[in-house]
PDB file of C-alpha atoms in Angstrom:
ATOM      1  CA  MET A   1     110.183  88.636 175.258  1.00  0.00           C
ATOM      2  CA  LEU A   2     108.933  85.143 174.498  1.00  0.00           C
ATOM      3  CA  ARG A   3     111.342  82.301 175.089  1.00  0.00           C
ATOM      4  CA  ARG A   4     112.480  79.874 172.430  1.00  0.00           C
ATOM      5  CA  VAL A   5     113.037  76.498 174.026  1.00  0.00           C
ATOM      6  CA  SER A   6     116.008  74.360 173.121  1.00  0.00           C
ATOM      7  CA  SER A   7     114.888  71.338 171.141  1.00  0.00           C
ATOM      8  CA  SER A   8     118.080  69.310 171.232  1.00  0.00           C
ATOM      9  CA  THR A   9     116.507  66.540 173.306  1.00  0.00           C
ATOM     10  CA  SER A  10     113.358  64.501 172.832  1.00  0.00           C
ATOM     11  CA  VAL A  11     111.133  62.635 175.231  1.00  0.00           C
ATOM     12  CA  ALA A  12     110.302  59.041 174.434  1.00  0.00           C
ATOM     13  CA  ALA A  13     106.652  58.208 175.078  1.00  0.00           C
ATOM     14  CA  GLU A  14     105.296  54.816 175.988  1.00  0.00           C
ATOM     15  CA  SER A  15     102.843  53.721 173.334  1.00  0.00           C
ATOM     16  CA  GLY A  16      99.338  52.802 174.466  1.00  0.00           C
ATOM     17  CA  SER A  17      96.865  50.454 172.863  1.00  0.00           C
ATOM     18  CA  ALA A  18      94.838  53.331 171.374  1.00  0.00           C
ATOM     19  CA  GLY A  19      97.934  55.066 170.031  1.00  0.00           C
ATOM     20  CA  GLY A  20      99.940  57.810 171.689  1.00  0.00           C
ATOM     21  CA  ALA A  21     101.292  57.898 175.208  1.00  0.00           C
ATOM     22  CA  ARG A  22      99.829  55.810 178.028  1.00  0.00           C
ATOM     23  CA  ARG A  23      98.451  57.834 180.935  1.00  0.00           C
ATOM     24  CA  LYS A  24      98.424  57.067 184.627  1.00  0.00           C
ATOM     25  CA  GLU A  25      94.878  56.503 185.801  1.00  0.00           C
ATOM     26  CA  GLY A  26      93.405  59.655 187.374  1.00  0.00           C
ATOM     27  CA  SER A  27      96.248  61.936 186.235  1.00  0.00           C
ATOM     28  CA  LEU A  28      95.576  65.338 184.703  1.00  0.00           C
ATOM     29  CA  SER A  29      96.557  65.956 181.098  1.00  0.00           C
ATOM     30  CA  ARG A  30      99.001  68.582 179.906  1.00  0.00           C
ATOM     31  CA  LEU A  31      97.770  70.329 176.784  1.00  0.00           C
ATOM     32  CA  ILE A  32     100.385  71.217 174.180  1.00  0.00           C
ATOM     33  CA  ALA A  33      98.812  73.418 171.524  1.00  0.00           C
ATOM     34  CA  ILE A  34     100.573  74.153 168.258  1.00  0.00           C
ATOM     35  CA  GLY A  35      99.892  76.926 165.791  1.00  0.00           C
ATOM     36  CA  SER A  36     101.290  78.667 162.753  1.00  0.00           C
ATOM     37  CA  THR A  37     101.456  82.161 164.221  1.00  0.00           C
ATOM     38  CA  ILE A  38     101.918  84.394 167.221  1.00  0.00           C
ATOM     39  CA  ARG A  39     101.313  87.643 165.291  1.00  0.00           C
ATOM     40  CA  ARG A  40      97.948  87.054 163.639  1.00  0.00           C
ATOM     41  CA  ASN A  41      94.533  86.906 165.242  1.00  0.00           C
ATOM     42  CA  ARG A  42      94.538  83.104 164.937  1.00  0.00           C
ATOM     43  CA  ILE A  43      96.342  83.079 168.288  1.00  0.00           C
ATOM     44  CA  GLY A  44      93.132  84.462 169.811  1.00  0.00           C
ATOM     45  CA  ARG A  45      91.565  80.990 169.649  1.00  0.00           C
ATOM     46  CA  ALA A  46      94.608  79.560 171.442  1.00  0.00           C
ATOM     47  CA  PHE A  47      94.067  82.179 174.137  1.00  0.00           C
ATOM     48  CA  SER A  48      90.426  81.115 174.501  1.00  0.00           C
ATOM     49  CA  LEU A  49      91.485  77.473 174.885  1.00  0.00           C
ATOM     50  CA  TRP A  50      94.140  78.564 177.392  1.00  0.00           C
ATOM     51  CA  LEU A  51      91.443  80.288 179.468  1.00  0.00           C
ATOM     52  CA  THR A  52      89.294  77.146 179.382  1.00  0.00           C
ATOM     53  CA  ALA A  53      92.228  74.948 180.386  1.00  0.00           C
ATOM     54  CA  ARG A  54      93.187  77.318 183.201  1.00  0.00           C
ATOM     55  CA  GLU A  55      89.651  77.208 184.581  1.00  0.00           C
ATOM     56  CA  ALA A  56      89.796  73.395 184.483  1.00  0.00           C
ATOM     57  CA  GLY A  57      93.197  73.327 186.202  1.00  0.00           C
ATOM     58  CA  LEU A  58      94.975  71.848 183.169  1.00  0.00           C
ATOM     59  CA  PRO A  59      98.523  72.953 182.277  1.00  0.00           C
ATOM     60  CA  PHE A  60      98.576  74.522 178.810  1.00  0.00           C
ATOM     61  CA  ARG A  61     101.489  75.369 176.528  1.00  0.00           C
ATOM     62  CA  TYR A  62     101.155  77.098 173.149  1.00  0.00           C
ATOM     63  CA  ILE A  63     104.015  76.743 170.690  1.00  0.00           C
ATOM     64  CA  GLY A  64     103.668  78.892 167.590  1.00  0.00           C
ATOM     65  CA  ILE A  65     105.840  79.814 164.654  1.00  0.00           C
ATOM     66  CA  ASP A  66     107.623  83.124 165.157  1.00  0.00           C
ATOM     67  CA  ASP A  67     106.180  85.470 162.543  1.00  0.00           C
ATOM     68  CA  GLY A  68     106.540  88.752 164.431  1.00  0.00           C
ATOM     69  CA  PRO A  69     105.343  90.480 167.609  1.00  0.00           C
ATOM     70  CA  VAL A  70     102.518  88.873 169.582  1.00  0.00           C
ATOM     71  CA  TRP A  71      99.046  89.825 168.342  1.00  0.00           C
ATOM     72  CA  GLU A  72      98.351  93.254 169.793  1.00  0.00           C
ATOM     73  CA  PRO A  73      95.294  92.438 171.995  1.00  0.00           C
ATOM     74  CA  LEU A  74      97.411  89.849 173.844  1.00  0.00           C
ATOM     75  CA  ARG A  75     100.701  91.719 173.863  1.00  0.00           C
ATOM     76  CA  GLU A  76     100.367  92.870 177.482  1.00  0.00           C
ATOM     77  CA  HIS A  77      98.843  89.650 178.846  1.00  0.00           C
ATOM     78  CA  GLN A  78     101.882  88.437 180.738  1.00  0.00           C
ATOM     79  CA  GLU A  79     100.256  85.340 182.236  1.00  0.00           C
ATOM     80  CA  PHE A  80      99.279  83.975 178.830  1.00  0.00           C
ATOM     81  CA  ARG A  81     102.607  84.947 177.288  1.00  0.00           C
ATOM     82  CA  SER A  82     104.452  83.001 179.984  1.00  0.00           C
ATOM     83  CA  ASP A  83     102.838  79.855 178.529  1.00  0.00           C
ATOM     84  CA  VAL A  84     103.753  80.721 174.930  1.00  0.00           C
ATOM     85  CA  ARG A  85     106.879  79.502 173.165  1.00  0.00           C
ATOM     86  CA  VAL A  86     108.058  80.344 169.660  1.00  0.00           C
ATOM     87  CA  ALA A  87     109.570  78.165 166.955  1.00  0.00           C
ATOM     88  CA  SER A  88     111.613  79.329 163.996  1.00  0.00           C
ATOM     89  CA  GLY A  89     109.744  77.112 161.537  1.00  0.00           C
ATOM     90  CA  ILE A  90     107.812  73.877 161.133  1.00  0.00           C
ATOM     91  CA  ALA A  91     110.899  71.690 161.728  1.00  0.00           C
ATOM     92  CA  ASP A  92     111.767  73.533 164.943  1.00  0.00           C
ATOM     93  CA  LEU A  93     108.114  73.353 165.983  1.00  0.00           C
ATOM     94  CA  GLU A  94     108.164  69.567 165.603  1.00  0.00           C
ATOM     95  CA  GLN A  95     111.369  69.288 167.634  1.00  0.00           C
ATOM     96  CA  GLN A  96     110.033  71.466 170.441  1.00  0.00           C
ATOM     97  CA  VAL A  97     106.764  69.528 170.641  1.00  0.00           C
ATOM     98  CA  ALA A  98     108.662  66.219 170.691  1.00  0.00           C
ATOM     99  CA  ALA A  99     110.719  67.552 173.609  1.00  0.00           C
ATOM    100  CA  GLU A 100     107.547  68.507 175.518  1.00  0.00           C
ATOM    101  CA  VAL A 101     105.611  65.280 174.972  1.00  0.00           C
ATOM    102  CA  GLY A 102     105.308  62.914 177.905  1.00  0.00           C
ATOM    103  CA  PRO A 103     102.891  60.268 179.223  1.00  0.00           C
ATOM    104  CA  ASP A 104     100.474  62.970 180.397  1.00  0.00           C
ATOM    105  CA  ALA A 105     100.501  65.078 177.224  1.00  0.00           C
ATOM    106  CA  VAL A 106      97.696  65.740 174.753  1.00  0.00           C
ATOM    107  CA  LEU A 107      98.591  67.530 171.528  1.00  0.00           C
ATOM    108  CA  MET A 108      96.130  70.103 170.213  1.00  0.00           C
ATOM    109  CA  ILE A 109      96.308  71.510 166.684  1.00  0.00           C
ATOM    110  CA  CYS A 110      95.034  75.103 166.670  1.00  0.00           C
ATOM    111  CA  LYS A 111      93.643  75.577 163.165  1.00  0.00           C
ATOM    112  CA  PRO A 112      93.655  72.602 160.773  1.00  0.00           C
ATOM    113  CA  ARG A 113      96.205  74.095 158.401  1.00  0.00           C
ATOM    114  CA  PRO A 114      97.628  71.352 156.165  1.00  0.00           C
ATOM    115  CA  GLU A 115     101.186  71.613 157.492  1.00  0.00           C
ATOM    116  CA  LEU A 116      99.931  71.361 161.098  1.00  0.00           C
ATOM    117  CA  VAL A 117      97.640  68.420 160.320  1.00  0.00           C
ATOM    118  CA  SER A 118     100.600  66.637 158.740  1.00  0.00           C
ATOM    119  CA  LEU A 119     102.722  67.361 161.827  1.00  0.00           C
ATOM    120  CA  GLY A 120      99.944  66.117 164.104  1.00  0.00           C
ATOM    121  CA  ARG A 121      99.753  62.824 162.207  1.00  0.00           C
ATOM    122  CA  ARG A 122     103.484  62.295 162.640  1.00  0.00           C
ATOM    123  CA  LEU A 123     103.319  63.044 166.367  1.00  0.00           C
ATOM    124  CA  ALA A 124     100.225  60.876 166.957  1.00  0.00           C
ATOM    125  CA  ARG A 125     102.522  57.945 167.688  1.00  0.00           C
ATOM    126  CA  SER A 126     103.743  59.776 170.812  1.00  0.00           C
ATOM    127  CA  ALA A 127     100.583  61.460 172.150  1.00  0.00           C
ATOM    128  CA  PRO A 128      96.835  61.697 171.533  1.00  0.00           C
ATOM    129  CA  VAL A 129      96.026  64.448 169.016  1.00  0.00           C
ATOM    130  CA  ILE A 130      92.993  66.756 168.932  1.00  0.00           C
ATOM    131  CA  VAL A 131      92.263  69.125 166.049  1.00  0.00           C
ATOM    132  CA  ASP A 132      90.587  72.413 166.990  1.00  0.00           C
ATOM    133  CA  ILE A 133      88.394  73.958 164.272  1.00  0.00           C
ATOM    134  CA  ASP A 134      87.000  77.419 164.875  1.00  0.00           C
ATOM    135  CA  ASP A 135      86.123  78.495 161.338  1.00  0.00           C
ATOM    136  CA  PRO A 136      85.405  76.780 157.999  1.00  0.00           C
ATOM    137  CA  GLU A 137      88.737  77.686 156.390  1.00  0.00           C
ATOM    138  CA  LEU A 138      89.130  74.192 154.946  1.00  0.00           C
ATOM    139  CA  GLU A 139      85.825  74.721 153.127  1.00  0.00           C
ATOM    140  CA  VAL A 140      87.103  78.009 151.700  1.00  0.00           C
ATOM    141  CA  GLY A 141      90.532  76.708 150.645  1.00  0.00           C
ATOM    142  CA  TRP A 142      92.146  79.199 148.313  1.00  0.00           C
ATOM    143  CA  GLY A 143      89.015  81.338 148.335  1.00  0.00           C
ATOM    144  CA  ALA A 144      89.304  84.254 145.934  1.00  0.00           C
ATOM    145  CA  THR A 145      93.106  84.096 145.700  1.00  0.00           C
ATOM    146  CA  ARG A 146      94.224  84.860 142.170  1.00  0.00           C
ATOM    147  CA  LEU A 147      96.194  82.338 140.126  1.00  0.00           C
ATOM    148  CA  ARG A 148      99.342  84.476 140.082  1.00  0.00           C
ATOM    149  CA  SER A 149      99.217  84.865 143.884  1.00  0.00           C
ATOM    150  CA  LYS A 150      98.687  81.116 144.279  1.00  0.00           C
ATOM    151  CA  ALA A 151     101.732  80.391 142.145  1.00  0.00           C
ATOM    152  CA  ALA A 152     103.842  82.845 144.140  1.00  0.00           C
ATOM    153  CA  LEU A 153     102.785  81.287 147.462  1.00  0.00           C
ATOM    154  CA  VAL A 154     103.472  77.746 146.284  1.00  0.00           C
ATOM    155  CA  ALA A 155     106.856  78.804 144.923  1.00  0.00           C
ATOM    156  CA  ARG A 156     107.745  80.406 148.246  1.00  0.00           C
ATOM    157  CA  TYR A 157     106.415  77.828 150.719  1.00  0.00           C
ATOM    158  CA  GLY A 158     105.950  74.625 148.715  1.00  0.00           C
ATOM    159  CA  ARG A 159     102.734  72.721 148.021  1.00  0.00           C
ATOM    160  CA  SER A 160     102.399  71.100 151.446  1.00  0.00           C
ATOM    161  CA  ARG A 161     100.901  74.222 153.039  1.00  0.00           C
ATOM    162  CA  PHE A 162      98.058  74.354 150.556  1.00  0.00           C
ATOM    163  CA  ARG A 163      96.729  70.769 150.461  1.00  0.00           C
ATOM    164  CA  PHE A 164      93.314  71.920 151.699  1.00  0.00           C
ATOM    165  CA  GLY A 165      91.314  69.045 150.231  1.00  0.00           C
ATOM    166  CA  TRP A 166      93.685  66.476 151.740  1.00  0.00           C
ATOM    167  CA  ALA A 167      93.565  68.184 155.161  1.00  0.00           C
ATOM    168  CA  LYS A 168      89.761  68.264 155.084  1.00  0.00           C
ATOM    169  CA  ARG A 169      89.573  64.521 154.405  1.00  0.00           C
ATOM    170  CA  VAL A 170      92.160  63.647 157.062  1.00  0.00           C
ATOM    171  CA  VAL A 171      90.650  65.861 159.784  1.00  0.00           C
ATOM    172  CA  LYS A 172      87.329  64.050 159.511  1.00  0.00           C
ATOM    173  CA  ARG A 173      89.104  60.889 160.672  1.00  0.00           C
ATOM    174  CA  MET A 174      90.784  62.581 163.650  1.00  0.00           C
ATOM    175  CA  ASN A 175      89.627  63.623 167.122  1.00  0.00           C
ATOM    176  CA  VAL A 176      88.054  67.059 166.750  1.00  0.00           C
ATOM    177  CA  ILE A 177      86.702  69.927 168.814  1.00  0.00           C
ATOM    178  CA  THR A 178      84.916  72.904 167.280  1.00  0.00           C
ATOM    179  CA  SER A 179      83.822  76.333 168.423  1.00  0.00           C
ATOM    180  CA  SER A 180      80.190  76.170 167.276  1.00  0.00           C
ATOM    181  CA  PRO A 181      77.330  73.745 166.553  1.00  0.00           C
ATOM    182  CA  ILE A 182      77.508  74.654 162.834  1.00  0.00           C
ATOM    183  CA  LEU A 183      81.121  73.517 162.617  1.00  0.00           C
ATOM    184  CA  GLN A 184      80.273  70.489 164.743  1.00  0.00           C
ATOM    185  CA  SER A 185      77.652  69.473 162.170  1.00  0.00           C
ATOM    186  CA  ARG A 186      80.398  69.432 159.517  1.00  0.00           C
ATOM    187  CA  TYR A 187      83.290  67.909 161.430  1.00  0.00           C
ATOM    188  CA  GLY A 188      81.753  66.158 164.463  1.00  0.00           C
ATOM    189  CA  GLY A 189      83.454  66.138 167.848  1.00  0.00           C
ATOM    190  CA  GLU A 190      82.645  68.268 170.881  1.00  0.00           C
ATOM    191  CA  VAL A 191      81.884  71.986 170.987  1.00  0.00           C
ATOM    192  CA  VAL A 192      84.313  74.093 173.017  1.00  0.00           C
ATOM    193  CA  PRO A 193      82.980  77.641 172.577  1.00  0.00           C
ATOM    194  CA  HIS A 194      84.997  80.817 172.535  1.00  0.00           C
ATOM    195  CA  VAL A 195      85.380  82.307 175.989  1.00  0.00           C
ATOM    196  CA  ARG A 196      86.830  85.509 177.348  1.00  0.00           C
ATOM    197  CA  GLU A 197      88.000  86.763 180.686  1.00  0.00           C
ATOM    198  CA  ALA A 198      85.197  87.997 182.924  1.00  0.00           C
ATOM    199  CA  ALA A 199      85.279  91.729 183.523  1.00  0.00           C
ATOM    200  CA  PRO A 200      83.255  93.743 186.023  1.00  0.00           C
ATOM    201  CA  VAL A 201      80.270  95.552 184.569  1.00  0.00           C
ATOM    202  CA  SER A 202      81.059  99.229 184.224  1.00  0.00           C
ATOM    203  CA  THR A 203      78.637 101.657 185.844  1.00  0.00           C
ATOM    204  CA  ALA A 204      80.497 104.731 184.637  1.00  0.00           C
ATOM    205  CA  HIS A 205      78.302 105.281 181.565  1.00  0.00           C
ATOM    206  CA  ASP A 206      74.938 107.003 181.411  1.00  0.00           C
ATOM    207  CA  ARG A 207      72.724 104.986 179.068  1.00  0.00           C
ATOM    208  CA  ASP A 208      70.958 108.068 177.797  1.00  0.00           C
ATOM    209  CA  SER A 209      74.089 110.004 176.866  1.00  0.00           C
ATOM    210  CA  ALA A 210      77.010 107.632 176.254  1.00  0.00           C
ATOM    211  CA  VAL A 211      77.902 106.125 172.895  1.00  0.00           C
ATOM    212  CA  PHE A 212      77.207 102.399 172.898  1.00  0.00           C
ATOM    213  CA  ARG A 213      80.306 100.658 171.511  1.00  0.00           C
ATOM    214  CA  VAL A 214      80.561  97.102 170.257  1.00  0.00           C
ATOM    215  CA  GLY A 215      83.927  95.513 169.473  1.00  0.00           C
ATOM    216  CA  PHE A 216      84.291  92.837 166.790  1.00  0.00           C
ATOM    217  CA  ILE A 217      87.684  91.126 167.111  1.00  0.00           C
ATOM    218  CA  GLY A 218      88.590  88.985 164.131  1.00  0.00           C
ATOM    219  CA  THR A 219      88.632  88.977 160.356  1.00  0.00           C
ATOM    220  CA  PRO A 220      85.307  90.486 159.202  1.00  0.00           C
ATOM    221  CA  ARG A 221      84.243  87.640 156.945  1.00  0.00           C
ATOM    222  CA  PRO A 222      80.580  86.801 156.257  1.00  0.00           C
ATOM    223  CA  TYR A 223      80.657  83.373 157.950  1.00  0.00           C
ATOM    224  CA  LYS A 224      81.698  85.037 161.215  1.00  0.00           C
ATOM    225  CA  GLY A 225      78.386  86.888 161.400  1.00  0.00           C
ATOM    226  CA  ILE A 226      79.667  90.389 160.703  1.00  0.00           C
ATOM    227  CA  GLU A 227      76.605  91.270 158.575  1.00  0.00           C
ATOM    228  CA  GLU A 228      74.280  90.193 161.390  1.00  0.00           C
ATOM    229  CA  VAL A 229      76.241  92.367 163.820  1.00  0.00           C
ATOM    230  CA  ARG A 230      75.997  95.345 161.468  1.00  0.00           C
ATOM    231  CA  ALA A 231      72.250  94.805 161.041  1.00  0.00           C
ATOM    232  CA  ALA A 232      71.765  94.644 164.813  1.00  0.00           C
ATOM    233  CA  MET A 233      73.801  97.816 165.269  1.00  0.00           C
ATOM    234  CA  ALA A 234      71.761  99.575 162.596  1.00  0.00           C
ATOM    235  CA  GLY A 235      68.577  98.663 164.418  1.00  0.00           C
ATOM    236  CA  LEU A 236      69.969  99.861 167.718  1.00  0.00           C
ATOM    237  CA  ALA A 237      71.081 103.118 166.084  1.00  0.00           C
ATOM    238  CA  THR A 238      67.425 104.152 165.790  1.00  0.00           C
ATOM    239  CA  GLU A 239      67.294 104.296 169.602  1.00  0.00           C
ATOM    240  CA  ARG A 240      70.694 105.677 170.588  1.00  0.00           C
ATOM    241  CA  GLU A 241      74.154 106.583 169.316  1.00  0.00           C
ATOM    242  CA  VAL A 242      76.222 103.484 168.554  1.00  0.00           C
ATOM    243  CA  ARG A 243      79.655 102.663 167.201  1.00  0.00           C
ATOM    244  CA  LEU A 244      81.052  99.395 165.842  1.00  0.00           C
ATOM    245  CA  CYS A 245      84.811  98.911 166.185  1.00  0.00           C
ATOM    246  CA  ILE A 246      86.410  96.112 164.128  1.00  0.00           C
ATOM    247  CA  THR A 247      89.864  94.821 165.077  1.00  0.00           C
ATOM    248  CA  ALA A 248      91.198  92.376 162.498  1.00  0.00           C
TER     249      ALA A 248
END
């Protein structure tokens, strides 16, 4: 079970000349990542950043809004889950982050959703803020959502969650990292690619007889390259038996 941290206290941060908390020279940063989910595959990017931080020796905490059980591919990853905390909503998320912030903290927004960008701007007085962008969702906005569905979502959650144009403009004035050169060309910043845990190469399969399986983890949208993967698999299928497994 993930732990919900008490948020009854806050940590006052000393303001530096560039905004946010002042750091001791030579000290390592603590990364506090915030997100809108623990159930959806969006937490997969937080996991990738956690792996990168772990390799660099940087403490990493992910605080996400409690919307159900942890995303299935990470459900049994106890080490990652020990660094995950849940919040009941955006107000609780803000209180928990404020309680975590200190002179060595850097706040990272996982996915530039409007409500998280707004929260990051409020917290920028206490700590440096980085926005992580790993897909062009701000370009898509509402996408193909029908008018009736839009109205229902706004009525349920309020307008602040859906200010995509505002978030896009604001993010371009913030510190940014992206997951690919294409996104970097749109938003600037540094590229921090997706990573995964290294696994030993299996020698249990006979190339001439085994089915070659490829796993695609994520929402199968065109901008994620799913059509290119399918085309590559189709080409490979002329040489051997293949199977594409999609986990959304």
